[in-house]
């Protein structure tokens, strides 16, 4: 699905909550998180991504299918030697359900985009050591 201003607005109107050792962080797109930057520095992680397998293509899916896909994503991450942490995407619009997701420290953007593409996602949240979460669109990924 192509990037649209409606999708971008929806993704920006979401809190990306991550649960890490030592604390929970509430992230918003393009908003600095000094606490996350400190955590990344301590962890020695130069980058991070937040990826979900839920609701591929931003189309609402059955909760059981979402849970099955999310479990498969977590297995893929572990098999890829990543250390995923629990996260959830909480939209401002209560009409859309919260989505379980994974916070993955120390993952390259191209790898995160490829993984998300495997799960039918339009975009991911990605950032560097500065702890600023940004949208990265799958369609912008160089093949």
PDB file of N, CA and C in Angstrom, residues 15-86:
ATOM      1  N   UNK A  15       1.074   6.686  20.156  1.00  0.00           N
ATOM      2  CA  UNK A  15       2.145   6.597  21.144  1.00  0.00           C
ATOM      3  C   UNK A  15       2.761   5.218  21.013  1.00  0.00           C
ATOM      4  N   UNK A  16       4.076   5.189  20.901  1.00  0.00           N
ATOM      5  CA  UNK A  16       4.814   3.934  20.801  1.00  0.00           C
ATOM      6  C   UNK A  16       5.439   3.685  22.171  1.00  0.00           C
ATOM      7  N   UNK A  17       4.810   2.800  22.921  1.00  0.00           N
ATOM      8  CA  UNK A  17       5.207   2.525  24.306  1.00  0.00           C
ATOM      9  C   UNK A  17       6.157   1.337  24.313  1.00  0.00           C
ATOM     10  N   UNK A  18       7.326   1.526  24.894  1.00  0.00           N
ATOM     11  CA  UNK A  18       8.315   0.449  24.954  1.00  0.00           C
ATOM     12  C   UNK A  18       8.644   0.144  26.407  1.00  0.00           C
ATOM     13  N   UNK A  19       8.832  -1.145  26.667  1.00  0.00           N
ATOM     14  CA  UNK A  19       9.102  -1.641  28.016  1.00  0.00           C
ATOM     15  C   UNK A  19      10.526  -2.199  28.034  1.00  0.00           C
ATOM     16  N   UNK A  20      11.426  -1.451  28.652  1.00  0.00           N
ATOM     17  CA  UNK A  20      12.836  -1.815  28.665  1.00  0.00           C
ATOM     18  C   UNK A  20      13.314  -2.021  30.096  1.00  0.00           C
ATOM     19  N   UNK A  21      14.390  -2.778  30.272  1.00  0.00           N
ATOM     20  CA  UNK A  21      14.944  -2.890  31.620  1.00  0.00           C
ATOM     21  C   UNK A  21      15.247  -1.494  32.162  1.00  0.00           C
ATOM     22  N   UNK A  22      14.728  -1.201  33.295  1.00  0.00           N
ATOM     23  CA  UNK A  22      14.966   0.100  33.903  1.00  0.00           C
ATOM     24  C   UNK A  22      13.910   1.147  33.601  1.00  0.00           C
ATOM     25  N   UNK A  23      12.927   0.827  32.760  1.00  0.00           N
ATOM     26  CA  UNK A  23      11.886   1.826  32.539  1.00  0.00           C
ATOM     27  C   UNK A  23      11.042   1.615  31.299  1.00  0.00           C
ATOM     28  N   UNK A  24       9.995   2.385  31.287  1.00  0.00           N
ATOM     29  CA  UNK A  24       9.045   2.403  30.171  1.00  0.00           C
ATOM     30  C   UNK A  24       9.154   3.769  29.510  1.00  0.00           C
ATOM     31  N   UNK A  25       9.089   3.789  28.173  1.00  0.00           N
ATOM     32  CA  UNK A  25       9.179   5.048  27.448  1.00  0.00           C
ATOM     33  C   UNK A  25       7.965   5.207  26.549  1.00  0.00           C
ATOM     34  N   UNK A  26       7.436   6.418  26.518  1.00  0.00           N
ATOM     35  CA  UNK A  26       6.306   6.771  25.663  1.00  0.00           C
ATOM     36  C   UNK A  26       6.876   7.608  24.525  1.00  0.00           C
ATOM     37  N   UNK A  27       6.928   7.042  23.342  1.00  0.00           N
ATOM     38  CA  UNK A  27       7.563   7.701  22.214  1.00  0.00           C
ATOM     39  C   UNK A  27       6.532   8.236  21.232  1.00  0.00           C
ATOM     40  N   UNK A  28       6.859   9.392  20.650  1.00  0.00           N
ATOM     41  CA  UNK A  28       6.066   9.984  19.577  1.00  0.00           C
ATOM     42  C   UNK A  28       7.014  10.296  18.423  1.00  0.00           C
ATOM     43  N   UNK A  29       6.504  10.169  17.223  1.00  0.00           N
ATOM     44  CA  UNK A  29       7.313  10.386  16.035  1.00  0.00           C
ATOM     45  C   UNK A  29       7.923  11.794  16.055  1.00  0.00           C
ATOM     46  N   UNK A  30       9.208  11.866  15.789  1.00  0.00           N
ATOM     47  CA  UNK A  30       9.997  13.097  15.695  1.00  0.00           C
ATOM     48  C   UNK A  30      10.114  13.867  17.008  1.00  0.00           C
ATOM     49  N   UNK A  31       9.795  13.226  18.136  1.00  0.00           N
ATOM     50  CA  UNK A  31       9.942  13.868  19.444  1.00  0.00           C
ATOM     51  C   UNK A  31      11.095  13.218  20.198  1.00  0.00           C
ATOM     52  N   UNK A  32      12.012  14.035  20.661  1.00  0.00           N
ATOM     53  CA  UNK A  32      13.184  13.527  21.373  1.00  0.00           C
ATOM     54  C   UNK A  32      12.773  12.800  22.645  1.00  0.00           C
ATOM     55  N   UNK A  33      13.511  11.762  22.959  1.00  0.00           N
ATOM     56  CA  UNK A  33      13.345  11.021  24.205  1.00  0.00           C
ATOM     57  C   UNK A  33      14.718  10.886  24.851  1.00  0.00           C
ATOM     58  N   UNK A  34      15.077  11.848  25.692  1.00  0.00           N
ATOM     59  CA  UNK A  34      16.392  11.778  26.333  1.00  0.00           C
ATOM     60  C   UNK A  34      16.595  10.478  27.126  1.00  0.00           C
ATOM     61  N   UNK A  35      15.524   9.996  27.749  1.00  0.00           N
ATOM     62  CA  UNK A  35      15.631   8.740  28.502  1.00  0.00           C
ATOM     63  C   UNK A  35      15.972   7.572  27.604  1.00  0.00           C
ATOM     64  N   UNK A  36      15.357   7.513  26.434  1.00  0.00           N
ATOM     65  CA  UNK A  36      15.669   6.442  25.490  1.00  0.00           C
ATOM     66  C   UNK A  36      17.097   6.596  24.966  1.00  0.00           C
ATOM     67  N   UNK A  37      17.505   7.814  24.685  1.00  0.00           N
ATOM     68  CA  UNK A  37      18.882   8.047  24.221  1.00  0.00           C
ATOM     69  C   UNK A  37      19.879   7.555  25.274  1.00  0.00           C
ATOM     70  N   UNK A  38      19.602   7.828  26.534  1.00  0.00           N
ATOM     71  CA  UNK A  38      20.477   7.345  27.611  1.00  0.00           C
ATOM     72  C   UNK A  38      20.500   5.821  27.656  1.00  0.00           C
ATOM     73  N   UNK A  39      19.314   5.215  27.513  1.00  0.00           N
ATOM     74  CA  UNK A  39      19.223   3.757  27.535  1.00  0.00           C
ATOM     75  C   UNK A  39      20.024   3.161  26.379  1.00  0.00           C
ATOM     76  N   UNK A  40      19.873   3.719  25.184  1.00  0.00           N
ATOM     77  CA  UNK A  40      20.601   3.219  24.015  1.00  0.00           C
ATOM     78  C   UNK A  40      22.110   3.328  24.223  1.00  0.00           C
ATOM     79  N   UNK A  41      22.557   4.445  24.795  1.00  0.00           N
ATOM     80  CA  UNK A  41      23.986   4.617  25.052  1.00  0.00           C
ATOM     81  C   UNK A  41      24.491   3.558  26.029  1.00  0.00           C
ATOM     82  N   UNK A  42      23.747   3.356  27.112  1.00  0.00           N
ATOM     83  CA  UNK A  42      24.128   2.360  28.112  1.00  0.00           C
ATOM     84  C   UNK A  42      24.151   0.956  27.505  1.00  0.00           C
ATOM     85  N   UNK A  43      23.192   0.672  26.628  1.00  0.00           N
ATOM     86  CA  UNK A  43      23.102  -0.642  25.989  1.00  0.00           C
ATOM     87  C   UNK A  43      24.101  -0.801  24.842  1.00  0.00           C
ATOM     88  N   UNK A  44      24.749   0.287  24.446  1.00  0.00           N
ATOM     89  CA  UNK A  44      25.679   0.232  23.325  1.00  0.00           C
ATOM     90  C   UNK A  44      24.974  -0.002  21.998  1.00  0.00           C
ATOM     91  N   UNK A  45      23.746   0.496  21.894  1.00  0.00           N
ATOM     92  CA  UNK A  45      22.936   0.297  20.686  1.00  0.00           C
ATOM     93  C   UNK A  45      22.898   1.594  19.875  1.00  0.00           C
ATOM     94  N   UNK A  46      23.436   1.584  18.652  1.00  0.00           N
ATOM     95  CA  UNK A  46      23.446   2.793  17.834  1.00  0.00           C
ATOM     96  C   UNK A  46      22.128   3.058  17.099  1.00  0.00           C
ATOM     97  N   UNK A  47      21.204   2.118  17.175  1.00  0.00           N
ATOM     98  CA  UNK A  47      19.934   2.283  16.466  1.00  0.00           C
ATOM     99  C   UNK A  47      18.861   1.422  17.125  1.00  0.00           C
ATOM    100  N   UNK A  48      17.627   1.645  16.688  1.00  0.00           N
ATOM    101  CA  UNK A  48      16.507   0.842  17.183  1.00  0.00           C
ATOM    102  C   UNK A  48      15.384   0.873  16.155  1.00  0.00           C
ATOM    103  N   UNK A  49      14.509  -0.104  16.281  1.00  0.00           N
ATOM    104  CA  UNK A  49      13.298  -0.128  15.461  1.00  0.00           C
ATOM    105  C   UNK A  49      12.142  -0.615  16.323  1.00  0.00           C
ATOM    106  N   UNK A  50      10.956  -0.213  15.934  1.00  0.00           N
ATOM    107  CA  UNK A  50       9.727  -0.740  16.525  1.00  0.00           C
ATOM    108  C   UNK A  50       8.939  -1.337  15.362  1.00  0.00           C
ATOM    109  N   UNK A  51       8.686  -2.630  15.470  1.00  0.00           N
ATOM    110  CA  UNK A  51       8.014  -3.356  14.391  1.00  0.00           C
ATOM    111  C   UNK A  51       6.857  -4.152  14.984  1.00  0.00           C
ATOM    112  N   UNK A  52       5.751  -4.153  14.265  1.00  0.00           N
ATOM    113  CA  UNK A  52       4.620  -5.007  14.608  1.00  0.00           C
ATOM    114  C   UNK A  52       4.318  -5.923  13.436  1.00  0.00           C
ATOM    115  N   UNK A  53       3.693  -7.037  13.731  1.00  0.00           N
ATOM    116  CA  UNK A  53       3.198  -7.931  12.680  1.00  0.00           C
ATOM    117  C   UNK A  53       1.675  -7.846  12.597  1.00  0.00           C
ATOM    118  N   UNK A  54       1.090  -7.010  13.437  1.00  0.00           N
ATOM    119  CA  UNK A  54      -0.365  -6.890  13.515  1.00  0.00           C
ATOM    120  C   UNK A  54      -0.928  -6.052  12.366  1.00  0.00           C
ATOM    121  N   UNK A  55      -2.131  -6.376  11.989  1.00  0.00           N
ATOM    122  CA  UNK A  55      -2.899  -5.585  11.026  1.00  0.00           C
ATOM    123  C   UNK A  55      -2.101  -5.223   9.773  1.00  0.00           C
ATOM    124  N   UNK A  56      -1.642  -6.234   9.017  1.00  0.00           N
ATOM    125  CA  UNK A  56      -0.858  -5.961   7.809  1.00  0.00           C
ATOM    126  C   UNK A  56      -1.577  -5.000   6.869  1.00  0.00           C
ATOM    127  N   UNK A  57      -0.794  -4.119   6.270  1.00  0.00           N
ATOM    128  CA  UNK A  57      -1.351  -3.145   5.335  1.00  0.00           C
ATOM    129  C   UNK A  57      -2.263  -2.135   5.997  1.00  0.00           C
ATOM    130  N   UNK A  58      -2.171  -2.022   7.310  1.00  0.00           N
ATOM    131  CA  UNK A  58      -3.048  -1.129   8.091  1.00  0.00           C
ATOM    132  C   UNK A  58      -4.522  -1.461   7.883  1.00  0.00           C
ATOM    133  N   UNK A  59      -4.782  -2.756   7.684  1.00  0.00           N
ATOM    134  CA  UNK A  59      -6.146  -3.263   7.595  1.00  0.00           C
ATOM    135  C   UNK A  59      -6.410  -4.076   8.851  1.00  0.00           C
ATOM    136  N   UNK A  60      -7.495  -3.756   9.548  1.00  0.00           N
ATOM    137  CA  UNK A  60      -7.809  -4.449  10.796  1.00  0.00           C
ATOM    138  C   UNK A  60      -7.932  -5.950  10.548  1.00  0.00           C
ATOM    139  N   UNK A  61      -7.267  -6.713  11.404  1.00  0.00           N
ATOM    140  CA  UNK A  61      -7.233  -8.167  11.273  1.00  0.00           C
ATOM    141  C   UNK A  61      -7.773  -8.815  12.540  1.00  0.00           C
ATOM    142  N   UNK A  62      -8.109 -10.076  12.434  1.00  0.00           N
ATOM    143  CA  UNK A  62      -8.600 -10.864  13.559  1.00  0.00           C
ATOM    144  C   UNK A  62      -7.548 -10.887  14.677  1.00  0.00           C
ATOM    145  N   UNK A  63      -7.946 -10.646  15.927  1.00  0.00           N
ATOM    146  CA  UNK A  63      -6.971 -10.633  17.026  1.00  0.00           C
ATOM    147  C   UNK A  63      -6.157 -11.927  17.141  1.00  0.00           C
ATOM    148  N   UNK A  64      -6.770 -13.073  16.884  1.00  0.00           N
ATOM    149  CA  UNK A  64      -6.031 -14.338  16.969  1.00  0.00           C
ATOM    150  C   UNK A  64      -4.964 -14.412  15.878  1.00  0.00           C
ATOM    151  N   UNK A  65      -5.286 -13.946  14.678  1.00  0.00           N
ATOM    152  CA  UNK A  65      -4.298 -13.937  13.591  1.00  0.00           C
ATOM    153  C   UNK A  65      -3.180 -12.947  13.894  1.00  0.00           C
ATOM    154  N   UNK A  66      -3.544 -11.799  14.475  1.00  0.00           N
ATOM    155  CA  UNK A  66      -2.518 -10.835  14.872  1.00  0.00           C
ATOM    156  C   UNK A  66      -1.563 -11.452  15.886  1.00  0.00           C
ATOM    157  N   UNK A  67      -2.103 -12.155  16.867  1.00  0.00           N
ATOM    158  CA  UNK A  67      -1.268 -12.776  17.898  1.00  0.00           C
ATOM    159  C   UNK A  67      -0.350 -13.829  17.293  1.00  0.00           C
ATOM    160  N   UNK A  68      -0.864 -14.596  16.345  1.00  0.00           N
ATOM    161  CA  UNK A  68      -0.058 -15.620  15.675  1.00  0.00           C
ATOM    162  C   UNK A  68       1.077 -14.983  14.874  1.00  0.00           C
ATOM    163  N   UNK A  69       0.760 -13.920  14.126  1.00  0.00           N
ATOM    164  CA  UNK A  69       1.795 -13.230  13.344  1.00  0.00           C
ATOM    165  C   UNK A  69       2.841 -12.593  14.260  1.00  0.00           C
ATOM    166  N   UNK A  70       2.370 -11.994  15.354  1.00  0.00           N
ATOM    167  CA  UNK A  70       3.296 -11.337  16.281  1.00  0.00           C
ATOM    168  C   UNK A  70       4.250 -12.359  16.907  1.00  0.00           C
ATOM    169  N   UNK A  71       3.726 -13.516  17.250  1.00  0.00           N
ATOM    170  CA  UNK A  71       4.563 -14.583  17.800  1.00  0.00           C
ATOM    171  C   UNK A  71       5.620 -15.021  16.785  1.00  0.00           C
ATOM    172  N   UNK A  72       5.218 -15.131  15.518  1.00  0.00           N
ATOM    173  CA  UNK A  72       6.168 -15.509  14.465  1.00  0.00           C
ATOM    174  C   UNK A  72       7.257 -14.438  14.299  1.00  0.00           C
ATOM    175  N   UNK A  73       6.868 -13.164  14.379  1.00  0.00           N
ATOM    176  CA  UNK A  73       7.844 -12.075  14.293  1.00  0.00           C
ATOM    177  C   UNK A  73       8.869 -12.191  15.417  1.00  0.00           C
ATOM    178  N   UNK A  74       8.390 -12.425  16.619  1.00  0.00           N
ATOM    179  CA  UNK A  74       9.291 -12.544  17.766  1.00  0.00           C
ATOM    180  C   UNK A  74      10.262 -13.712  17.571  1.00  0.00           C
ATOM    181  N   UNK A  75       9.769 -14.823  17.051  1.00  0.00           N
ATOM    182  CA  UNK A  75      10.646 -15.975  16.774  1.00  0.00           C
ATOM    183  C   UNK A  75      11.690 -15.617  15.724  1.00  0.00           C
ATOM    184  N   UNK A  76      11.270 -14.928  14.657  1.00  0.00           N
ATOM    185  CA  UNK A  76      12.223 -14.510  13.622  1.00  0.00           C
ATOM    186  C   UNK A  76      13.310 -13.606  14.204  1.00  0.00           C
ATOM    187  N   UNK A  77      12.924 -12.712  15.085  1.00  0.00           N
ATOM    188  CA  UNK A  77      13.903 -11.814  15.697  1.00  0.00           C
ATOM    189  C   UNK A  77      14.902 -12.593  16.555  1.00  0.00           C
ATOM    190  N   UNK A  78      14.391 -13.509  17.359  1.00  0.00           N
ATOM    191  CA  UNK A  78      15.283 -14.310  18.204  1.00  0.00           C
ATOM    192  C   UNK A  78      16.207 -15.178  17.362  1.00  0.00           C
ATOM    193  N   UNK A  79      15.673 -15.764  16.300  1.00  0.00           N
ATOM    194  CA  UNK A  79      16.493 -16.586  15.415  1.00  0.00           C
ATOM    195  C   UNK A  79      17.541 -15.742  14.687  1.00  0.00           C
ATOM    196  N   UNK A  80      17.256 -14.457  14.502  1.00  0.00           N
ATOM    197  CA  UNK A  80      18.200 -13.543  13.872  1.00  0.00           C
ATOM    198  C   UNK A  80      19.187 -12.932  14.855  1.00  0.00           C
ATOM    199  N   UNK A  81      19.204 -13.438  16.076  1.00  0.00           N
ATOM    200  CA  UNK A  81      20.105 -12.987  17.144  1.00  0.00           C
ATOM    201  C   UNK A  81      19.833 -11.556  17.602  1.00  0.00           C
ATOM    202  N   UNK A  82      18.581 -11.133  17.480  1.00  0.00           N
ATOM    203  CA  UNK A  82      18.184  -9.845  18.049  1.00  0.00           C
ATOM    204  C   UNK A  82      17.575 -10.090  19.411  1.00  0.00           C
ATOM    205  N   UNK A  83      17.544  -9.042  20.216  1.00  0.00           N
ATOM    206  CA  UNK A  83      16.943  -9.127  21.546  1.00  0.00           C
ATOM    207  C   UNK A  83      15.724  -8.196  21.582  1.00  0.00           C
ATOM    208  N   UNK A  84      14.558  -8.709  21.169  1.00  0.00           N
ATOM    209  CA  UNK A  84      13.370  -7.847  21.158  1.00  0.00           C
ATOM    210  C   UNK A  84      12.819  -7.628  22.563  1.00  0.00           C
ATOM    211  N   UNK A  85      12.277  -6.443  22.752  1.00  0.00           N
ATOM    212  CA  UNK A  85      11.600  -6.101  23.999  1.00  0.00           C
ATOM    213  C   UNK A  85      10.139  -5.806  23.692  1.00  0.00           C
ATOM    214  N   UNK A  86       9.300  -6.013  24.679  1.00  0.00           N
ATOM    215  CA  UNK A  86       7.866  -5.775  24.510  1.00  0.00           C
ATOM    216  C   UNK A  86       7.597  -4.300  24.249  1.00  0.00           C
TER     217      UNK A  86
END
